[in-house]
């Protein structure tokens, strides 16, 4: 992992502008890459690029290996002759209407598959598709069958399917593969399209010294091909349902903790195979991005295990994670691990030691910096290398939203004190209050943090209406989209100026 100072922006693919209901890997993605280059940015951070699950969250995917078909660009498919222009109606929105977009995209992609299946495309393209299927069969075949069976059973969770299918009886699976052969090939084709368009975009970025910064959740969803096809690697009962689930204990922000509900890994069985499933998972994400934020890193050292029968996370217990043993195994099999540890929350000495042993940078969030005086570890003057600094993450309000927001889980006095300290720290008495976001970004750029990543909303100075996710809300998240032409030459000049000023711009000739 490069030790040179750098900076970049956080913008998920769905948040890109565009005419087809959601951001995708089409022309607007390339325009954004051009903006990054113009502004001297060398990191583009995205959220997990997997299909979305419950609540349209990219952290609850039906497969940790698959790509999100919503990212496939209709415009690029028109260029390739797999769609006709008149089949691609435009509808502009500033938020993603996920149900409508999913239906719209599925119809388009099905038309593309029919044309490809019936002979559209060159022999080379068909050979590339079959090669992709062969190389990725270890996850792609199960995922394609899982998706076909979900459709057959009205999208119900796999544990409610007929038992022979839920328990993967060999004869039942063989009959299902025959019954759904064409649909399985269609889902494989969608993954091929995603892979081809993603690699083309990544190559464009890399040629411009921009690295793609990905995100990998520690856990996978219960209703996923990952659990359905690998039951022995999770704590499940005879019907395939989790017996213990993930979460975090009660804390200052929640008296009942957080019950996430993901099934817990059987780390003993994973160790027995030298963590083969994890090695495959890591190899896949490293093949698609340049560095990875490893979500809830704390859980690799010790994790909060909650009985599945419990309605909250209160009655959980701490269990020992795989620790260094996992990462040594991954290093043996994969080589250097370009990982960033998401180490937010209550972090123990054991977690810090694990990060130090492998040289994994942690994270610092400026929004958390102002409520406890000058010793707060998230204040830029207290940073220590290596570190990735953010004004906020996808789970926070925007910086301007935080400043103006009147509701908080903290005491009103604490909030007032934090804002008073932030006013002094960011020198707002000498700068207009509407420049708060710029002062925040500048303070991070000037710090010793190795990387600075700013959500695009904080470059634009947007308020709480542009928030990406509010943890605990079951709906209304993940849909924010940037307006066309929101990022201007003036933004590029300002951002590029402080990037060069503080030594984060790419060096000439790199």
Tab-separated table of N, CA, C and O in Angstrom, residues 325-445:
chain	number	residue	atom	x	y	z
A	325	UNK	N	-4.415	-14.889	13.139
A	325	UNK	CA	-4.353	-16.146	12.400
A	325	UNK	C	-4.989	-16.013	11.022
A	325	UNK	O	-4.463	-16.518	10.026
A	326	UNK	N	-6.121	-15.303	10.945
A	326	UNK	CA	-6.796	-15.101	9.658
A	326	UNK	C	-5.918	-14.304	8.706
A	326	UNK	O	-5.736	-14.677	7.541
A	327	UNK	N	-5.364	-13.205	9.177
A	327	UNK	CA	-4.616	-12.316	8.283
A	327	UNK	C	-3.269	-12.904	7.878
A	327	UNK	O	-2.796	-12.652	6.766
A	328	UNK	N	-2.673	-13.724	8.750
A	328	UNK	CA	-1.468	-14.446	8.324
A	328	UNK	C	-1.806	-15.423	7.196
A	328	UNK	O	-1.057	-15.549	6.214
A	329	UNK	N	-2.945	-16.114	7.324
A	329	UNK	CA	-3.361	-17.050	6.275
A	329	UNK	C	-3.637	-16.311	4.970
A	329	UNK	O	-3.252	-16.774	3.881
A	330	UNK	N	-4.282	-15.161	5.056
A	330	UNK	CA	-4.569	-14.391	3.847
A	330	UNK	C	-3.284	-13.877	3.203
A	330	UNK	O	-3.152	-13.891	1.968
A	331	UNK	N	-2.341	-13.448	4.000
A	331	UNK	CA	-1.062	-12.996	3.451
A	331	UNK	C	-0.327	-14.129	2.747
A	331	UNK	O	0.259	-13.931	1.678
A	332	UNK	N	-0.346	-15.322	3.344
A	332	UNK	CA	0.319	-16.467	2.706
A	332	UNK	C	-0.283	-16.767	1.344
A	332	UNK	O	0.429	-17.105	0.395
A	333	UNK	N	-1.587	-16.625	1.237
A	333	UNK	CA	-2.273	-17.014	0.010
A	333	UNK	C	-2.388	-15.889	-1.013
A	333	UNK	O	-2.418	-16.155	-2.221
A	334	UNK	N	-2.448	-14.634	-0.539
A	334	UNK	CA	-2.738	-13.517	-1.437
A	334	UNK	C	-1.626	-12.494	-1.531
A	334	UNK	O	-1.640	-11.655	-2.426
A	335	UNK	N	-0.665	-12.534	-0.627
A	335	UNK	CA	0.380	-11.519	-0.618
A	335	UNK	C	-0.040	-10.308	0.187
A	335	UNK	O	-0.880	-10.407	1.093
A	336	UNK	N	0.509	-9.119	-0.108
A	336	UNK	CA	0.183	-7.913	0.653
A	336	UNK	C	-1.316	-7.642	0.660
A	336	UNK	O	-2.008	-7.855	-0.336
A	337	UNK	N	-1.800	-7.153	1.800
A	337	UNK	CA	-3.232	-6.917	1.981
A	337	UNK	C	-3.489	-5.412	2.049
A	337	UNK	O	-3.237	-4.779	3.082
A	338	UNK	N	-3.988	-4.806	0.974
A	338	UNK	CA	-4.233	-3.360	0.962
A	338	UNK	C	-5.542	-3.016	1.679
A	338	UNK	O	-6.548	-2.644	1.063
A	339	UNK	N	-5.530	-3.118	3.008
A	339	UNK	CA	-6.735	-2.973	3.814
A	339	UNK	C	-6.672	-1.733	4.698
A	339	UNK	O	-5.620	-1.378	5.236
A	340	UNK	N	-7.824	-1.094	4.850
A	340	UNK	CA	-8.037	-0.031	5.820
A	340	UNK	C	-8.993	-0.590	6.873
A	340	UNK	O	-10.037	-1.143	6.530
A	341	UNK	N	-8.641	-0.452	8.148
A	341	UNK	CA	-9.469	-0.997	9.218
A	341	UNK	C	-10.490	0.038	9.673
A	341	UNK	O	-10.114	1.131	10.113
A	342	UNK	N	-11.778	-0.298	9.559
A	342	UNK	CA	-12.824	0.554	10.130
A	342	UNK	C	-12.816	0.272	11.635
A	342	UNK	O	-13.333	-0.747	12.089
A	343	UNK	N	-12.201	1.172	12.383
A	343	UNK	CA	-11.971	0.958	13.813
A	343	UNK	C	-12.704	1.973	14.662
A	343	UNK	O	-12.190	2.448	15.677
A	344	UNK	N	-13.920	2.329	14.259
A	344	UNK	CA	-14.703	3.312	14.993
A	344	UNK	C	-15.446	2.636	16.147
A	344	UNK	O	-15.673	1.434	16.139
A	345	UNK	N	-15.819	3.432	17.129
A	345	UNK	CA	-16.484	2.876	18.296
A	345	UNK	C	-15.488	2.585	19.410
A	345	UNK	O	-14.370	3.104	19.438
A	346	UNK	N	-15.897	1.739	20.347
A	346	UNK	CA	-15.038	1.383	21.478
A	346	UNK	C	-14.025	0.342	21.009
A	346	UNK	O	-14.390	-0.786	20.678
A	347	UNK	N	-12.755	0.733	20.986
A	347	UNK	CA	-11.704	-0.123	20.449
A	347	UNK	C	-10.756	-0.535	21.570
A	347	UNK	O	-10.275	0.297	22.345
A	348	UNK	N	-10.482	-1.823	21.649
A	348	UNK	CA	-9.628	-2.351	22.703
A	348	UNK	C	-8.163	-2.354	22.275
A	348	UNK	O	-7.830	-2.173	21.100
A	349	UNK	N	-7.306	-2.587	23.243
A	349	UNK	CA	-5.884	-2.683	22.951
A	349	UNK	C	-5.596	-3.831	21.989
A	349	UNK	O	-4.712	-3.741	21.136
A	350	UNK	N	-6.370	-4.922	22.114
A	350	UNK	CA	-6.173	-6.057	21.220
A	350	UNK	C	-6.438	-5.701	19.767
A	350	UNK	O	-5.728	-6.157	18.862
A	351	UNK	N	-7.451	-4.861	19.517
A	351	UNK	CA	-7.751	-4.428	18.149
A	351	UNK	C	-6.613	-3.560	17.624
A	351	UNK	O	-6.151	-3.731	16.486
A	352	UNK	N	-6.154	-2.639	18.448
A	352	UNK	CA	-5.053	-1.764	18.046
A	352	UNK	C	-3.795	-2.568	17.757
A	352	UNK	O	-3.086	-2.301	16.770
A	353	UNK	N	-3.504	-3.551	18.591
A	353	UNK	CA	-2.325	-4.394	18.373
A	353	UNK	C	-2.434	-5.158	17.055
A	353	UNK	O	-1.439	-5.324	16.334
A	354	UNK	N	-3.638	-5.631	16.727
A	354	UNK	CA	-3.847	-6.369	15.481
A	354	UNK	C	-3.610	-5.463	14.279
A	354	UNK	O	-2.957	-5.863	13.298
A	355	UNK	N	-4.106	-4.248	14.342
A	355	UNK	CA	-3.872	-3.293	13.260
A	355	UNK	C	-2.384	-2.985	13.114
A	355	UNK	O	-1.850	-2.934	12.009
A	356	UNK	N	-1.726	-2.789	14.240
A	356	UNK	CA	-0.300	-2.452	14.220
A	356	UNK	C	0.532	-3.592	13.648
A	356	UNK	O	1.457	-3.361	12.856
A	357	UNK	N	0.198	-4.815	14.025
A	357	UNK	CA	0.966	-5.974	13.553
A	357	UNK	C	0.975	-6.056	12.036
A	357	UNK	O	1.998	-6.404	11.429
A	358	UNK	N	-0.144	-5.712	11.403
A	358	UNK	CA	-0.235	-5.846	9.947
A	358	UNK	C	-0.142	-4.501	9.216
A	358	UNK	O	-0.219	-4.468	7.988
A	359	UNK	N	0.025	-3.434	9.960
A	359	UNK	CA	0.174	-2.126	9.330
A	359	UNK	C	-1.085	-1.599	8.684
A	359	UNK	O	-1.014	-0.834	7.710
A	360	UNK	N	-2.260	-1.980	9.207
A	360	UNK	CA	-3.519	-1.521	8.635
A	360	UNK	C	-3.853	-0.129	9.167
A	360	UNK	O	-4.013	0.043	10.384
A	361	UNK	N	-3.980	0.873	8.308
A	361	UNK	CA	-4.405	2.196	8.788
A	361	UNK	C	-5.815	2.136	9.351
A	361	UNK	O	-6.659	1.356	8.905
A	362	UNK	N	-6.084	2.991	10.359
A	362	UNK	CA	-7.416	3.140	10.901
A	362	UNK	C	-8.107	4.364	10.329
A	362	UNK	O	-7.666	4.940	9.328
A	363	UNK	N	-9.199	4.782	10.960
A	363	UNK	CA	-10.012	5.892	10.471
A	363	UNK	C	-10.189	6.943	11.558
A	363	UNK	O	-10.174	6.635	12.748
A	364	UNK	N	-10.376	8.188	11.139
A	364	UNK	CA	-10.720	9.287	12.034
A	364	UNK	C	-11.833	10.096	11.393
A	364	UNK	O	-11.787	10.381	10.194
A	365	UNK	N	-12.845	10.474	12.187
A	365	UNK	CA	-14.027	11.174	11.677
A	365	UNK	C	-14.098	12.543	12.344
A	365	UNK	O	-14.234	12.647	13.566
A	366	UNK	N	-14.023	13.610	11.563
A	366	UNK	CA	-13.967	14.951	12.111
A	366	UNK	C	-15.239	15.309	12.874
A	366	UNK	O	-15.182	16.046	13.864
A	367	UNK	N	-16.383	14.799	12.449
A	367	UNK	CA	-17.630	15.117	13.159
A	367	UNK	C	-17.596	14.665	14.613
A	367	UNK	O	-18.333	15.194	15.451
A	368	UNK	N	-16.758	13.672	14.921
A	368	UNK	CA	-16.678	13.149	16.288
A	368	UNK	C	-15.621	13.870	17.128
A	368	UNK	O	-15.360	13.463	18.261
A	369	UNK	N	-15.032	14.935	16.590
A	369	UNK	CA	-13.806	15.470	17.178
A	369	UNK	C	-14.013	16.565	18.215
A	369	UNK	O	-13.080	16.883	18.956
A	370	UNK	N	-15.199	17.169	18.305
A	370	UNK	CA	-15.303	18.452	18.987
A	370	UNK	C	-15.991	18.412	20.351
A	370	UNK	O	-16.216	19.462	20.956
A	371	UNK	N	-16.324	17.242	20.861
A	371	UNK	CA	-17.161	17.200	22.062
A	371	UNK	C	-16.403	16.923	23.358
A	371	UNK	O	-17.014	16.776	24.414
A	372	UNK	N	-15.053	16.854	23.296
A	372	UNK	CA	-14.332	16.519	24.534
A	372	UNK	C	-13.007	17.254	24.680
A	372	UNK	O	-12.105	16.789	25.370
A	373	UNK	N	-12.868	18.386	24.015
A	373	UNK	CA	-11.687	19.198	24.224
A	373	UNK	C	-10.501	18.824	23.368
A	373	UNK	O	-10.578	17.938	22.504
A	374	UNK	N	-9.348	19.466	23.604
A	374	UNK	CA	-8.191	19.344	22.707
A	374	UNK	C	-7.504	17.990	22.700
A	374	UNK	O	-6.641	17.753	21.863
A	375	UNK	N	-7.870	17.092	23.615
A	375	UNK	CA	-7.247	15.763	23.627
A	375	UNK	C	-7.985	14.756	22.746
A	375	UNK	O	-7.533	13.616	22.608
A	376	UNK	N	-9.102	15.155	22.185
A	376	UNK	CA	-9.896	14.221	21.373
A	376	UNK	C	-9.052	13.653	20.238
A	376	UNK	O	-8.416	14.391	19.478
A	377	UNK	N	-9.049	12.319	20.108
A	377	UNK	CA	-8.181	11.666	19.123
A	377	UNK	C	-8.570	11.970	17.689
A	377	UNK	O	-7.769	11.782	16.763
A	378	UNK	N	-9.797	12.456	17.457
A	378	UNK	CA	-10.235	12.741	16.098
A	378	UNK	C	-9.934	14.172	15.656
A	378	UNK	O	-10.253	14.545	14.529
A	379	UNK	N	-9.356	14.973	16.539
A	379	UNK	CA	-8.913	16.302	16.129
A	379	UNK	C	-7.654	16.185	15.285
A	379	UNK	O	-6.733	15.430	15.641
A	380	UNK	N	-7.577	16.903	14.182
A	380	UNK	CA	-6.440	16.730	13.262
A	380	UNK	C	-5.069	16.895	13.903
A	380	UNK	O	-4.116	16.225	13.501
A	381	UNK	N	-4.937	17.754	14.923
A	381	UNK	CA	-3.614	17.926	15.521
A	381	UNK	C	-3.174	16.716	16.347
A	381	UNK	O	-2.004	16.617	16.731
A	382	UNK	N	-4.096	15.777	16.604
A	382	UNK	CA	-3.751	14.568	17.356
A	382	UNK	C	-3.552	13.336	16.482
A	382	UNK	O	-3.310	12.242	16.997
A	383	UNK	N	-3.680	13.485	15.168
A	383	UNK	CA	-3.555	12.325	14.294
A	383	UNK	C	-2.141	11.755	14.340
A	383	UNK	O	-1.152	12.483	14.530
A	384	UNK	N	-2.087	10.449	14.147
A	384	UNK	CA	-0.819	9.749	14.004
A	384	UNK	C	-0.910	8.850	12.767
A	384	UNK	O	-1.938	8.267	12.484
A	385	UNK	N	0.191	8.765	12.058
A	385	UNK	CA	0.247	7.892	10.891
A	385	UNK	C	0.239	6.429	11.337
A	385	UNK	O	0.764	6.126	12.411
A	386	UNK	N	-0.297	5.504	10.521
A	386	UNK	CA	-1.095	5.730	9.306
A	386	UNK	C	-2.571	5.912	9.665
A	386	UNK	O	-3.051	5.357	10.643
A	387	UNK	N	-3.277	6.669	8.863
A	387	UNK	CA	-4.655	7.015	9.171
A	387	UNK	C	-5.362	7.477	7.907
A	387	UNK	O	-4.748	8.069	7.025
A	388	UNK	N	-6.677	7.211	7.844
A	388	UNK	CA	-7.533	7.767	6.798
A	388	UNK	C	-8.527	8.689	7.486
A	388	UNK	O	-9.282	8.252	8.356
A	389	UNK	N	-8.516	9.957	7.130
A	389	UNK	CA	-9.353	10.954	7.790
A	389	UNK	C	-10.537	11.334	6.907
A	389	UNK	O	-10.392	11.505	5.692
A	390	UNK	N	-11.701	11.497	7.542
A	390	UNK	CA	-12.953	11.829	6.857
A	390	UNK	C	-13.632	12.987	7.586
A	390	UNK	O	-13.565	13.076	8.814
A	391	UNK	N	-14.336	13.819	6.853
A	391	UNK	CA	-15.251	14.753	7.510
A	391	UNK	C	-16.411	13.963	8.112
A	391	UNK	O	-16.915	14.290	9.189
A	392	UNK	N	-16.865	12.946	7.425
A	392	UNK	CA	-17.910	12.050	7.886
A	392	UNK	C	-17.969	10.854	6.954
A	392	UNK	O	-17.335	10.853	5.898
A	393	UNK	N	-18.712	9.837	7.331
A	393	UNK	CA	-18.863	8.652	6.492
A	393	UNK	C	-20.280	8.595	5.940
A	393	UNK	O	-21.096	9.490	6.191
A	394	UNK	N	-20.591	7.517	5.230
A	394	UNK	CA	-21.939	7.341	4.689
A	394	UNK	C	-22.981	7.207	5.797
A	394	UNK	O	-24.182	7.397	5.552
A	395	UNK	N	-22.564	6.861	7.013
A	395	UNK	CA	-23.497	6.710	8.128
A	395	UNK	C	-23.704	8.008	8.901
A	395	UNK	O	-24.541	8.051	9.806
A	396	UNK	N	-22.940	9.040	8.596
A	396	UNK	CA	-23.084	10.333	9.262
A	396	UNK	C	-23.952	11.272	8.434
A	396	UNK	O	-24.108	11.091	7.226
A	397	UNK	N	-24.456	12.300	9.110
A	397	UNK	CA	-25.042	13.415	8.385
A	397	UNK	C	-23.928	14.110	7.610
A	397	UNK	O	-22.733	13.886	7.866
A	398	UNK	N	-24.283	14.933	6.640
A	398	UNK	CA	-23.270	15.759	5.991
A	398	UNK	C	-22.703	16.723	7.035
A	398	UNK	O	-23.303	16.940	8.102
A	399	UNK	N	-21.534	17.324	6.735
A	399	UNK	CA	-20.942	18.205	7.730
A	399	UNK	C	-21.827	19.426	7.983
A	399	UNK	O	-22.036	19.829	9.131
A	400	UNK	N	-22.371	20.009	6.925
A	400	UNK	CA	-23.290	21.141	7.104
A	400	UNK	C	-24.586	20.688	7.766
A	400	UNK	O	-25.187	21.424	8.559
A	401	UNK	N	-25.031	19.467	7.457
A	401	UNK	CA	-26.212	18.937	8.118
A	401	UNK	C	-25.979	18.762	9.604
A	401	UNK	O	-26.866	19.059	10.434
A	402	UNK	N	-24.811	18.267	9.970
A	402	UNK	CA	-24.450	18.125	11.390
A	402	UNK	C	-24.457	19.490	12.076
A	402	UNK	O	-24.952	19.637	13.190
A	403	UNK	N	-23.928	20.499	11.422
A	403	UNK	CA	-23.813	21.828	12.008
A	403	UNK	C	-25.189	22.445	12.270
A	403	UNK	O	-25.426	23.057	13.302
A	404	UNK	N	-26.115	22.259	11.338
A	404	UNK	CA	-27.415	22.918	11.432
A	404	UNK	C	-28.488	22.046	12.078
A	404	UNK	O	-29.576	22.545	12.395
A	405	UNK	N	-28.185	20.756	12.249
A	405	UNK	CA	-29.188	19.828	12.744
A	405	UNK	C	-29.507	20.124	14.208
A	405	UNK	O	-28.612	20.327	15.019
A	406	UNK	N	-30.779	20.157	14.542
A	406	UNK	CA	-31.175	20.462	15.914
A	406	UNK	C	-31.436	19.210	16.741
A	406	UNK	O	-31.512	19.273	17.959
A	407	UNK	N	-31.572	18.069	16.101
A	407	UNK	CA	-31.815	16.818	16.822
A	407	UNK	C	-30.500	16.064	16.990
A	407	UNK	O	-29.674	16.014	16.102
A	408	UNK	N	-30.304	15.457	18.138
A	408	UNK	CA	-29.078	14.725	18.395
A	408	UNK	C	-29.332	13.720	19.505
A	408	UNK	O	-30.207	13.914	20.359
A	409	UNK	N	-28.556	12.638	19.501
A	409	UNK	CA	-28.636	11.673	20.598
A	409	UNK	C	-27.872	12.183	21.812
A	409	UNK	O	-27.982	11.615	22.892
A	410	UNK	N	-27.094	13.255	21.648
A	410	UNK	CA	-26.321	13.800	22.747
A	410	UNK	C	-27.095	14.893	23.475
A	410	UNK	O	-28.033	15.497	22.947
A	411	UNK	N	-26.682	15.167	24.703
A	411	UNK	CA	-27.253	16.238	25.500
A	411	UNK	C	-27.085	17.576	24.778
A	411	UNK	O	-26.050	17.840	24.159
A	412	UNK	N	-28.087	18.437	24.873
A	412	UNK	CA	-28.053	19.714	24.169
A	412	UNK	C	-26.850	20.552	24.575
A	412	UNK	O	-26.247	21.245	23.744
A	413	UNK	N	-26.486	20.472	25.845
A	413	UNK	CA	-25.322	21.208	26.300
A	413	UNK	C	-24.043	20.714	25.672
A	413	UNK	O	-23.144	21.505	25.322
A	414	UNK	N	-23.925	19.402	25.514
A	414	UNK	CA	-22.745	18.814	24.884
A	414	UNK	C	-22.662	19.240	23.425
A	414	UNK	O	-21.592	19.586	22.910
A	415	UNK	N	-23.812	19.244	22.740
A	415	UNK	CA	-23.847	19.647	21.337
A	415	UNK	C	-23.425	21.107	21.197
A	415	UNK	O	-22.618	21.462	20.330
A	416	UNK	N	-23.958	21.970	22.064
A	416	UNK	CA	-23.614	23.387	22.000
A	416	UNK	C	-22.123	23.597	22.247
A	416	UNK	O	-21.468	24.407	21.571
A	417	UNK	N	-21.583	22.864	23.219
A	417	UNK	CA	-20.158	22.978	23.523
A	417	UNK	C	-19.314	22.499	22.337
A	417	UNK	O	-18.294	23.117	22.006
A	418	UNK	N	-19.733	21.396	21.687
A	418	UNK	CA	-18.996	20.876	20.535
A	418	UNK	C	-18.993	21.873	19.389
A	418	UNK	O	-17.958	22.096	18.743
A	419	UNK	N	-20.124	22.514	19.155
A	419	UNK	CA	-20.189	23.484	18.056
A	419	UNK	C	-19.372	24.729	18.376
A	419	UNK	O	-18.746	25.320	17.479
A	420	UNK	N	-19.336	25.114	19.634
A	420	UNK	CA	-18.513	26.255	20.026
A	420	UNK	C	-17.036	25.950	19.811
A	420	UNK	O	-16.285	26.788	19.287
A	421	UNK	N	-16.642	24.733	20.185
A	421	UNK	CA	-15.239	24.343	19.991
A	421	UNK	C	-14.914	24.258	18.504
A	421	UNK	O	-13.847	24.684	18.051
A	422	UNK	N	-15.850	23.714	17.720
A	422	UNK	CA	-15.637	23.599	16.272
A	422	UNK	C	-15.513	24.989	15.644
A	422	UNK	O	-14.694	25.202	14.739
A	423	UNK	N	-16.299	25.940	16.130
A	423	UNK	CA	-16.217	27.301	15.598
A	423	UNK	C	-14.816	27.878	15.813
A	423	UNK	O	-14.235	28.479	14.902
A	424	UNK	N	-14.272	27.653	16.996
A	424	UNK	CA	-12.926	28.150	17.271
A	424	UNK	C	-11.876	27.363	16.486
A	424	UNK	O	-10.959	27.940	15.898
A	425	UNK	N	-12.027	26.041	16.480
A	425	UNK	CA	-11.010	25.189	15.851
A	425	UNK	C	-10.912	25.456	14.357
A	425	UNK	O	-9.820	25.472	13.779
A	426	UNK	N	-12.053	25.661	13.712
A	426	UNK	CA	-12.088	25.879	12.266
A	426	UNK	C	-12.055	27.368	11.901
A	426	UNK	O	-12.205	27.714	10.732
A	427	UNK	N	-11.870	28.209	12.923
A	427	UNK	CA	-11.635	29.643	12.720
A	427	UNK	C	-12.781	30.299	11.968
A	427	UNK	O	-12.573	31.100	11.039
A	428	UNK	N	-14.003	30.024	12.408
A	428	UNK	CA	-15.162	30.570	11.703
A	428	UNK	C	-15.375	32.051	11.983
A	428	UNK	O	-16.109	32.715	11.244
A	429	UNK	N	-14.746	32.579	13.032
A	429	UNK	CA	-14.884	34.009	13.271
A	429	UNK	C	-14.229	34.832	12.162
A	429	UNK	O	-14.571	36.002	11.963
A	430	UNK	N	-13.277	34.204	11.458
A	430	UNK	CA	-12.588	34.889	10.358
A	430	UNK	C	-13.055	34.421	8.994
A	430	UNK	O	-12.513	34.847	7.971
A	431	UNK	N	-14.038	33.538	8.982
A	431	UNK	CA	-14.543	33.002	7.719
A	431	UNK	C	-16.061	32.885	7.814
A	431	UNK	O	-16.606	32.653	8.896
A	432	UNK	N	-16.752	33.041	6.705
A	432	UNK	CA	-18.219	32.929	6.747
A	432	UNK	C	-18.658	31.533	7.152
A	432	UNK	O	-18.005	30.535	6.826
A	433	UNK	N	-19.775	31.458	7.870
A	433	UNK	CA	-20.256	30.175	8.357
A	433	UNK	C	-20.593	29.216	7.226
A	433	UNK	O	-20.470	28.008	7.367
A	434	UNK	N	-21.008	29.752	6.071
A	434	UNK	CA	-21.340	28.868	4.959
A	434	UNK	C	-20.098	28.250	4.316
A	434	UNK	O	-20.208	27.441	3.397
A	435	UNK	N	-18.896	28.651	4.810
A	435	UNK	CA	-17.652	28.018	4.356
A	435	UNK	C	-17.181	26.958	5.342
A	435	UNK	O	-16.049	26.462	5.233
A	436	UNK	N	-18.044	26.582	6.293
A	436	UNK	CA	-17.675	25.597	7.306
A	436	UNK	C	-17.126	24.323	6.689
A	436	UNK	O	-16.108	23.777	7.137
A	437	UNK	N	-17.809	23.817	5.663
A	437	UNK	CA	-17.382	22.556	5.063
A	437	UNK	C	-16.002	22.682	4.450
A	437	UNK	O	-15.195	21.735	4.507
A	438	UNK	N	-15.696	23.842	3.872
A	438	UNK	CA	-14.377	24.041	3.277
A	438	UNK	C	-13.304	24.104	4.352
A	438	UNK	O	-12.202	23.553	4.185
A	439	UNK	N	-13.604	24.752	5.477
A	439	UNK	CA	-12.649	24.797	6.582
A	439	UNK	C	-12.416	23.403	7.150
A	439	UNK	O	-11.293	23.047	7.524
A	440	UNK	N	-13.469	22.595	7.200
A	440	UNK	CA	-13.336	21.231	7.706
A	440	UNK	C	-12.413	20.405	6.806
A	440	UNK	O	-11.501	19.716	7.280
A	441	UNK	N	-12.644	20.473	5.499
A	441	UNK	CA	-11.813	19.708	4.567
A	441	UNK	C	-10.368	20.184	4.636
A	441	UNK	O	-9.431	19.370	4.662
A	442	UNK	N	-10.161	21.490	4.710
A	442	UNK	CA	-8.812	22.029	4.769
A	442	UNK	C	-8.072	21.527	6.009
A	442	UNK	O	-6.887	21.196	5.953
A	443	UNK	N	-8.770	21.458	7.147
A	443	UNK	CA	-8.108	21.006	8.374
A	443	UNK	C	-7.613	19.570	8.244
A	443	UNK	O	-6.557	19.215	8.785
A	444	UNK	N	-8.352	18.746	7.528
A	444	UNK	CA	-7.919	17.366	7.313
A	444	UNK	C	-6.765	17.294	6.327
A	444	UNK	O	-5.811	16.527	6.516
A	445	UNK	N	-6.844	18.076	5.266
A	445	UNK	CA	-5.779	18.081	4.267
A	445	UNK	C	-4.439	18.479	4.885
A	445	UNK	O	-3.384	17.967	4.500
